[in-house]
Amino acid sequence: MTWHIKTFDQLTTHELYDILQERTRVFVVEQECAYLEVDGKDQASYHLFKVENAQIIAYIRLMPKGVSYQEASFGRVLVHSDYRKTGMGRELVQKGLAFLKDQMGEEVVKIQAQSHLQNFYESFGFYAISNVYDDDGIPHVDMIKEEIET
């Protein structure tokens, strides 16, 4: 299993296709949520993903300040269904936070989390800064982490 971190321009067409396919599989099909998954933020983002047997099994989109919020952010966090409940999600978020701090020099990170994952993100030091609200039929909450530890 190999971890990769790439800018949009560094992604091969096959990697981009595989990323978009897996994101669509999870966020549109599995969660039964019809929305514009390709939102124009990928070009300004870093893409951290893990590949096993030529398949993306974990992915997170890392966004510099100004792409989604005034703060750095991440989103489109996914783990392939065969690898859930293995610690892969925790490893993925840890690697994403480490990249934001160590490579981008960020200390503050703001995210839009699905509300059922609030406790998961709180375990990394995030805290809610909004009430739960509906976004495309799925309950979400805005969260922030003000100091990244690696």
mmCIF file with all atom_site columns, C-alpha atoms in Angstrom:
data_model
loop_
_atom_site.group_PDB
_atom_site.id
_atom_site.type_symbol
_atom_site.label_atom_id
_atom_site.label_alt_id
_atom_site.label_comp_id
_atom_site.label_asym_id
_atom_site.label_entity_id
_atom_site.label_seq_id
_atom_site.pdbx_PDB_ins_code
_atom_site.Cartn_x
_atom_site.Cartn_y
_atom_site.Cartn_z
_atom_site.occupancy
_atom_site.B_iso_or_equiv
_atom_site.pdbx_formal_charge
_atom_site.auth_seq_id
_atom_site.auth_comp_id
_atom_site.auth_asym_id
_atom_site.auth_atom_id
_atom_site.pdbx_PDB_model_num
ATOM 1   C CA . MET A 1 1   ? 0.000   0.000  0.000   1.00 0.00 ? 1   MET A CA 1
ATOM 2   C CA . THR A 1 2   ? 1.384   3.356  -1.008  1.00 0.00 ? 2   THR A CA 1
ATOM 3   C CA . TRP A 1 3   ? 0.449   6.884  0.095   1.00 0.00 ? 3   TRP A CA 1
ATOM 4   C CA . HIS A 1 4   ? 0.564   9.677  -2.484  1.00 0.00 ? 4   HIS A CA 1
ATOM 5   C CA . ILE A 1 5   ? 0.185   13.448 -2.150  1.00 0.00 ? 5   ILE A CA 1
ATOM 6   C CA . LYS A 1 6   ? -0.145  15.452 -5.339  1.00 0.00 ? 6   LYS A CA 1
ATOM 7   C CA . THR A 1 7   ? -1.348  18.750 -6.651  1.00 0.00 ? 7   THR A CA 1
ATOM 8   C CA . PHE A 1 8   ? -4.083  18.641 -9.259  1.00 0.00 ? 8   PHE A CA 1
ATOM 9   C CA . ASP A 1 9   ? -1.546  19.181 -12.059 1.00 0.00 ? 9   ASP A CA 1
ATOM 10  C CA . GLN A 1 10  ? 0.614   16.311 -10.774 1.00 0.00 ? 10  GLN A CA 1
ATOM 11  C CA . LEU A 1 11  ? -2.221  13.790 -10.898 1.00 0.00 ? 11  LEU A CA 1
ATOM 12  C CA . THR A 1 12  ? -2.227  11.477 -13.871 1.00 0.00 ? 12  THR A CA 1
ATOM 13  C CA . THR A 1 13  ? -5.464  11.259 -15.819 1.00 0.00 ? 13  THR A CA 1
ATOM 14  C CA . HIS A 1 14  ? -5.917  7.723  -14.454 1.00 0.00 ? 14  HIS A CA 1
ATOM 15  C CA . GLU A 1 15  ? -5.425  8.888  -10.847 1.00 0.00 ? 15  GLU A CA 1
ATOM 16  C CA . LEU A 1 16  ? -7.871  11.757 -11.328 1.00 0.00 ? 16  LEU A CA 1
ATOM 17  C CA . TYR A 1 17  ? -10.427 9.403  -12.867 1.00 0.00 ? 17  TYR A CA 1
ATOM 18  C CA . ASP A 1 18  ? -10.017 6.908  -10.008 1.00 0.00 ? 18  ASP A CA 1
ATOM 19  C CA . ILE A 1 19  ? -10.339 9.670  -7.381  1.00 0.00 ? 19  ILE A CA 1
ATOM 20  C CA . LEU A 1 20  ? -13.485 11.104 -8.946  1.00 0.00 ? 20  LEU A CA 1
ATOM 21  C CA . GLN A 1 21  ? -14.950 7.626  -9.393  1.00 0.00 ? 21  GLN A CA 1
ATOM 22  C CA . GLU A 1 22  ? -14.381 6.725  -5.743  1.00 0.00 ? 22  GLU A CA 1
ATOM 23  C CA . ARG A 1 23  ? -15.673 10.078 -4.487  1.00 0.00 ? 23  ARG A CA 1
ATOM 24  C CA . THR A 1 24  ? -18.804 9.686  -6.605  1.00 0.00 ? 24  THR A CA 1
ATOM 25  C CA . ARG A 1 25  ? -19.261 6.101  -5.403  1.00 0.00 ? 25  ARG A CA 1
ATOM 26  C CA . VAL A 1 26  ? -19.168 7.208  -1.742  1.00 0.00 ? 26  VAL A CA 1
ATOM 27  C CA . PHE A 1 27  ? -20.676 10.700 -1.682  1.00 0.00 ? 27  PHE A CA 1
ATOM 28  C CA . VAL A 1 28  ? -23.287 10.427 -4.446  1.00 0.00 ? 28  VAL A CA 1
ATOM 29  C CA . VAL A 1 29  ? -24.220 6.746  -4.815  1.00 0.00 ? 29  VAL A CA 1
ATOM 30  C CA . GLU A 1 30  ? -23.592 5.252  -1.348  1.00 0.00 ? 30  GLU A CA 1
ATOM 31  C CA . GLN A 1 31  ? -24.956 8.282  0.518   1.00 0.00 ? 31  GLN A CA 1
ATOM 32  C CA . GLU A 1 32  ? -27.762 8.717  -2.025  1.00 0.00 ? 32  GLU A CA 1
ATOM 33  C CA . CYS A 1 33  ? -27.035 12.415 -2.368  1.00 0.00 ? 33  CYS A CA 1
ATOM 34  C CA . ALA A 1 34  ? -27.407 14.046 -5.766  1.00 0.00 ? 34  ALA A CA 1
ATOM 35  C CA . TYR A 1 35  ? -25.123 17.081 -5.775  1.00 0.00 ? 35  TYR A CA 1
ATOM 36  C CA . LEU A 1 36  ? -22.347 18.582 -7.876  1.00 0.00 ? 36  LEU A CA 1
ATOM 37  C CA . GLU A 1 37  ? -19.432 16.502 -6.558  1.00 0.00 ? 37  GLU A CA 1
ATOM 38  C CA . VAL A 1 38  ? -16.914 18.123 -8.909  1.00 0.00 ? 38  VAL A CA 1
ATOM 39  C CA . ASP A 1 39  ? -17.071 21.609 -7.417  1.00 0.00 ? 39  ASP A CA 1
ATOM 40  C CA . GLY A 1 40  ? -14.153 23.555 -8.904  1.00 0.00 ? 40  GLY A CA 1
ATOM 41  C CA . LYS A 1 41  ? -11.930 23.265 -5.794  1.00 0.00 ? 41  LYS A CA 1
ATOM 42  C CA . ASP A 1 42  ? -9.822  20.323 -6.938  1.00 0.00 ? 42  ASP A CA 1
ATOM 43  C CA . GLN A 1 43  ? -7.493  22.439 -9.061  1.00 0.00 ? 43  GLN A CA 1
ATOM 44  C CA . ALA A 1 44  ? -6.392  24.507 -6.035  1.00 0.00 ? 44  ALA A CA 1
ATOM 45  C CA . SER A 1 45  ? -6.090  21.514 -3.689  1.00 0.00 ? 45  SER A CA 1
ATOM 46  C CA . TYR A 1 46  ? -3.663  18.810 -2.704  1.00 0.00 ? 46  TYR A CA 1
ATOM 47  C CA . HIS A 1 47  ? -4.872  15.235 -3.025  1.00 0.00 ? 47  HIS A CA 1
ATOM 48  C CA . LEU A 1 48  ? -3.706  12.688 -0.464  1.00 0.00 ? 48  LEU A CA 1
ATOM 49  C CA . PHE A 1 49  ? -4.603  9.101  -1.243  1.00 0.00 ? 49  PHE A CA 1
ATOM 50  C CA . LYS A 1 50  ? -3.600  5.527  -0.599  1.00 0.00 ? 50  LYS A CA 1
ATOM 51  C CA . VAL A 1 51  ? -3.575  2.853  -3.282  1.00 0.00 ? 51  VAL A CA 1
ATOM 52  C CA . GLU A 1 52  ? -3.755  -0.892 -2.833  1.00 0.00 ? 52  GLU A CA 1
ATOM 53  C CA . ASN A 1 53  ? -4.073  -3.385 -5.697  1.00 0.00 ? 53  ASN A CA 1
ATOM 54  C CA . ALA A 1 54  ? -4.473  -0.497 -8.165  1.00 0.00 ? 54  ALA A CA 1
ATOM 55  C CA . GLN A 1 55  ? -7.490  0.852  -6.234  1.00 0.00 ? 55  GLN A CA 1
ATOM 56  C CA . ILE A 1 56  ? -7.835  3.993  -4.136  1.00 0.00 ? 56  ILE A CA 1
ATOM 57  C CA . ILE A 1 57  ? -8.710  2.866  -0.630  1.00 0.00 ? 57  ILE A CA 1
ATOM 58  C CA . ALA A 1 58  ? -8.419  6.203  1.215   1.00 0.00 ? 58  ALA A CA 1
ATOM 59  C CA . TYR A 1 59  ? -8.597  9.825  0.077   1.00 0.00 ? 59  TYR A CA 1
ATOM 60  C CA . ILE A 1 60  ? -8.678  13.362 1.492   1.00 0.00 ? 60  ILE A CA 1
ATOM 61  C CA . ARG A 1 61  ? -8.671  16.715 -0.306  1.00 0.00 ? 61  ARG A CA 1
ATOM 62  C CA . LEU A 1 62  ? -6.456  19.323 1.392   1.00 0.00 ? 62  LEU A CA 1
ATOM 63  C CA . MET A 1 63  ? -7.256  22.963 0.660   1.00 0.00 ? 63  MET A CA 1
ATOM 64  C CA . PRO A 1 64  ? -5.069  26.010 1.319   1.00 0.00 ? 64  PRO A CA 1
ATOM 65  C CA . LYS A 1 65  ? -6.474  29.162 2.878   1.00 0.00 ? 65  LYS A CA 1
ATOM 66  C CA . GLY A 1 66  ? -8.991  30.919 0.646   1.00 0.00 ? 66  GLY A CA 1
ATOM 67  C CA . VAL A 1 67  ? -10.250 27.882 -1.274  1.00 0.00 ? 67  VAL A CA 1
ATOM 68  C CA . SER A 1 68  ? -13.198 27.007 0.994   1.00 0.00 ? 68  SER A CA 1
ATOM 69  C CA . TYR A 1 69  ? -12.639 29.269 3.989   1.00 0.00 ? 69  TYR A CA 1
ATOM 70  C CA . GLN A 1 70  ? -10.255 31.954 5.232   1.00 0.00 ? 70  GLN A CA 1
ATOM 71  C CA . GLU A 1 71  ? -8.558  29.062 7.016   1.00 0.00 ? 71  GLU A CA 1
ATOM 72  C CA . ALA A 1 72  ? -6.983  25.968 5.510   1.00 0.00 ? 72  ALA A CA 1
ATOM 73  C CA . SER A 1 73  ? -9.422  23.088 5.189   1.00 0.00 ? 73  SER A CA 1
ATOM 74  C CA . PHE A 1 74  ? -9.905  19.502 4.139   1.00 0.00 ? 74  PHE A CA 1
ATOM 75  C CA . GLY A 1 75  ? -12.822 17.536 2.816   1.00 0.00 ? 75  GLY A CA 1
ATOM 76  C CA . ARG A 1 76  ? -14.035 14.649 0.669   1.00 0.00 ? 76  ARG A CA 1
ATOM 77  C CA . VAL A 1 77  ? -12.623 12.344 3.344   1.00 0.00 ? 77  VAL A CA 1
ATOM 78  C CA . LEU A 1 78  ? -13.289 8.741  2.383   1.00 0.00 ? 78  LEU A CA 1
ATOM 79  C CA . VAL A 1 79  ? -12.215 5.215  3.099   1.00 0.00 ? 79  VAL A CA 1
ATOM 80  C CA . HIS A 1 80  ? -13.240 2.408  0.761   1.00 0.00 ? 80  HIS A CA 1
ATOM 81  C CA . SER A 1 81  ? -15.938 0.251  2.384   1.00 0.00 ? 81  SER A CA 1
ATOM 82  C CA . ASP A 1 82  ? -13.589 -2.770 2.609   1.00 0.00 ? 82  ASP A CA 1
ATOM 83  C CA . TYR A 1 83  ? -11.173 -0.772 4.814   1.00 0.00 ? 83  TYR A CA 1
ATOM 84  C CA . ARG A 1 84  ? -13.557 0.981  7.198   1.00 0.00 ? 84  ARG A CA 1
ATOM 85  C CA . LYS A 1 85  ? -13.205 0.325  10.931  1.00 0.00 ? 85  LYS A CA 1
ATOM 86  C CA . THR A 1 86  ? -9.525  -0.589 10.464  1.00 0.00 ? 86  THR A CA 1
ATOM 87  C CA . GLY A 1 87  ? -7.991  2.708  11.622  1.00 0.00 ? 87  GLY A CA 1
ATOM 88  C CA . MET A 1 88  ? -7.486  3.818  8.024   1.00 0.00 ? 88  MET A CA 1
ATOM 89  C CA . GLY A 1 89  ? -9.657  6.931  8.503   1.00 0.00 ? 89  GLY A CA 1
ATOM 90  C CA . ARG A 1 90  ? -7.651  7.978  11.556  1.00 0.00 ? 90  ARG A CA 1
ATOM 91  C CA . GLU A 1 91  ? -4.370  7.468  9.696   1.00 0.00 ? 91  GLU A CA 1
ATOM 92  C CA . LEU A 1 92  ? -5.717  9.436  6.729   1.00 0.00 ? 92  LEU A CA 1
ATOM 93  C CA . VAL A 1 93  ? -6.752  12.466 8.802   1.00 0.00 ? 93  VAL A CA 1
ATOM 94  C CA . GLN A 1 94  ? -3.476  12.375 10.765  1.00 0.00 ? 94  GLN A CA 1
ATOM 95  C CA . LYS A 1 95  ? -1.467  12.405 7.535   1.00 0.00 ? 95  LYS A CA 1
ATOM 96  C CA . GLY A 1 96  ? -3.620  15.225 6.155   1.00 0.00 ? 96  GLY A CA 1
ATOM 97  C CA . LEU A 1 97  ? -3.181  17.359 9.262   1.00 0.00 ? 97  LEU A CA 1
ATOM 98  C CA . ALA A 1 98  ? 0.573   16.683 9.277   1.00 0.00 ? 98  ALA A CA 1
ATOM 99  C CA . PHE A 1 99  ? 0.824   17.836 5.659   1.00 0.00 ? 99  PHE A CA 1
ATOM 100 C CA . LEU A 1 100 ? -1.166  21.007 6.381   1.00 0.00 ? 100 LEU A CA 1
ATOM 101 C CA . LYS A 1 101 ? 1.172   21.859 9.262   1.00 0.00 ? 101 LYS A CA 1
ATOM 102 C CA . ASP A 1 102 ? 4.552   20.598 8.083   1.00 0.00 ? 102 ASP A CA 1
ATOM 103 C CA . GLN A 1 103 ? 4.368   21.364 4.368   1.00 0.00 ? 103 GLN A CA 1
ATOM 104 C CA . MET A 1 104 ? 1.941   24.280 4.242   1.00 0.00 ? 104 MET A CA 1
ATOM 105 C CA . GLY A 1 105 ? 2.712   25.891 7.605   1.00 0.00 ? 105 GLY A CA 1
ATOM 106 C CA . GLU A 1 106 ? -0.946  25.942 8.662   1.00 0.00 ? 106 GLU A CA 1
ATOM 107 C CA . GLU A 1 107 ? -2.057  25.991 12.306  1.00 0.00 ? 107 GLU A CA 1
ATOM 108 C CA . VAL A 1 108 ? -5.803  26.614 11.944  1.00 0.00 ? 108 VAL A CA 1
ATOM 109 C CA . VAL A 1 109 ? -8.061  24.252 10.006  1.00 0.00 ? 109 VAL A CA 1
ATOM 110 C CA . LYS A 1 110 ? -11.792 24.638 9.422   1.00 0.00 ? 110 LYS A CA 1
ATOM 111 C CA . ILE A 1 111 ? -13.962 21.815 8.115   1.00 0.00 ? 111 ILE A CA 1
ATOM 112 C CA . GLN A 1 112 ? -17.561 21.044 7.267   1.00 0.00 ? 112 GLN A CA 1
ATOM 113 C CA . ALA A 1 113 ? -18.171 17.644 8.870   1.00 0.00 ? 113 ALA A CA 1
ATOM 114 C CA . GLN A 1 114 ? -21.085 15.287 8.556   1.00 0.00 ? 114 GLN A CA 1
ATOM 115 C CA . SER A 1 115 ? -22.627 15.530 12.011  1.00 0.00 ? 115 SER A CA 1
ATOM 116 C CA . HIS A 1 116 ? -22.407 11.777 12.701  1.00 0.00 ? 116 HIS A CA 1
ATOM 117 C CA . LEU A 1 117 ? -18.608 12.168 12.501  1.00 0.00 ? 117 LEU A CA 1
ATOM 118 C CA . GLN A 1 118 ? -18.425 15.032 14.998  1.00 0.00 ? 118 GLN A CA 1
ATOM 119 C CA . ASN A 1 119 ? -16.967 12.829 17.772  1.00 0.00 ? 119 ASN A CA 1
ATOM 120 C CA . PHE A 1 120 ? -14.375 11.422 15.357  1.00 0.00 ? 120 PHE A CA 1
ATOM 121 C CA . TYR A 1 121 ? -13.141 14.919 14.463  1.00 0.00 ? 121 TYR A CA 1
ATOM 122 C CA . GLU A 1 122 ? -13.299 16.034 18.101  1.00 0.00 ? 122 GLU A CA 1
ATOM 123 C CA . SER A 1 123 ? -10.778 13.258 18.843  1.00 0.00 ? 123 SER A CA 1
ATOM 124 C CA . PHE A 1 124 ? -8.302  15.272 16.706  1.00 0.00 ? 124 PHE A CA 1
ATOM 125 C CA . GLY A 1 125 ? -8.976  18.489 18.617  1.00 0.00 ? 125 GLY A CA 1
ATOM 126 C CA . PHE A 1 126 ? -11.683 19.992 16.402  1.00 0.00 ? 126 PHE A CA 1
ATOM 127 C CA . TYR A 1 127 ? -14.686 21.641 18.043  1.00 0.00 ? 127 TYR A CA 1
ATOM 128 C CA . ALA A 1 128 ? -18.053 22.676 16.635  1.00 0.00 ? 128 ALA A CA 1
ATOM 129 C CA . ILE A 1 129 ? -18.541 26.331 15.686  1.00 0.00 ? 129 ILE A CA 1
ATOM 130 C CA . SER A 1 130 ? -22.056 25.961 14.302  1.00 0.00 ? 130 SER A CA 1
ATOM 131 C CA . ASN A 1 131 ? -25.262 24.170 15.040  1.00 0.00 ? 131 ASN A CA 1
ATOM 132 C CA . VAL A 1 132 ? -26.093 21.116 12.953  1.00 0.00 ? 132 VAL A CA 1
ATOM 133 C CA . TYR A 1 133 ? -27.550 22.156 9.586   1.00 0.00 ? 133 TYR A CA 1
ATOM 134 C CA . ASP A 1 134 ? -28.747 20.450 6.417   1.00 0.00 ? 134 ASP A CA 1
ATOM 135 C CA . ASP A 1 135 ? -26.456 20.416 3.397   1.00 0.00 ? 135 ASP A CA 1
ATOM 136 C CA . ASP A 1 136 ? -27.873 18.525 0.412   1.00 0.00 ? 136 ASP A CA 1
ATOM 137 C CA . GLY A 1 137 ? -30.026 16.393 2.700   1.00 0.00 ? 137 GLY A CA 1
ATOM 138 C CA . ILE A 1 138 ? -27.208 15.378 5.054   1.00 0.00 ? 138 ILE A CA 1
ATOM 139 C CA . PRO A 1 139 ? -26.752 16.899 8.552   1.00 0.00 ? 139 PRO A CA 1
ATOM 140 C CA . HIS A 1 140 ? -23.461 18.798 8.830   1.00 0.00 ? 140 HIS A CA 1
ATOM 141 C CA . VAL A 1 141 ? -21.624 20.892 11.396  1.00 0.00 ? 141 VAL A CA 1
ATOM 142 C CA . ASP A 1 142 ? -18.790 23.399 10.937  1.00 0.00 ? 142 ASP A CA 1
ATOM 143 C CA . MET A 1 143 ? -15.730 22.633 13.042  1.00 0.00 ? 143 MET A CA 1
ATOM 144 C CA . ILE A 1 144 ? -12.357 24.234 13.675  1.00 0.00 ? 144 ILE A CA 1
ATOM 145 C CA . LYS A 1 145 ? -8.978  23.145 15.028  1.00 0.00 ? 145 LYS A CA 1
ATOM 146 C CA . GLU A 1 146 ? -6.781  25.980 16.183  1.00 0.00 ? 146 GLU A CA 1
ATOM 147 C CA . GLU A 1 147 ? -3.449  24.253 16.653  1.00 0.00 ? 147 GLU A CA 1
ATOM 148 C CA . ILE A 1 148 ? -2.146  21.278 14.722  1.00 0.00 ? 148 ILE A CA 1
ATOM 149 C CA . GLU A 1 149 ? 0.035   18.805 16.594  1.00 0.00 ? 149 GLU A CA 1
ATOM 150 C CA . THR A 1 150 ? 2.080   16.313 14.609  1.00 0.00 ? 150 THR A CA 1
#
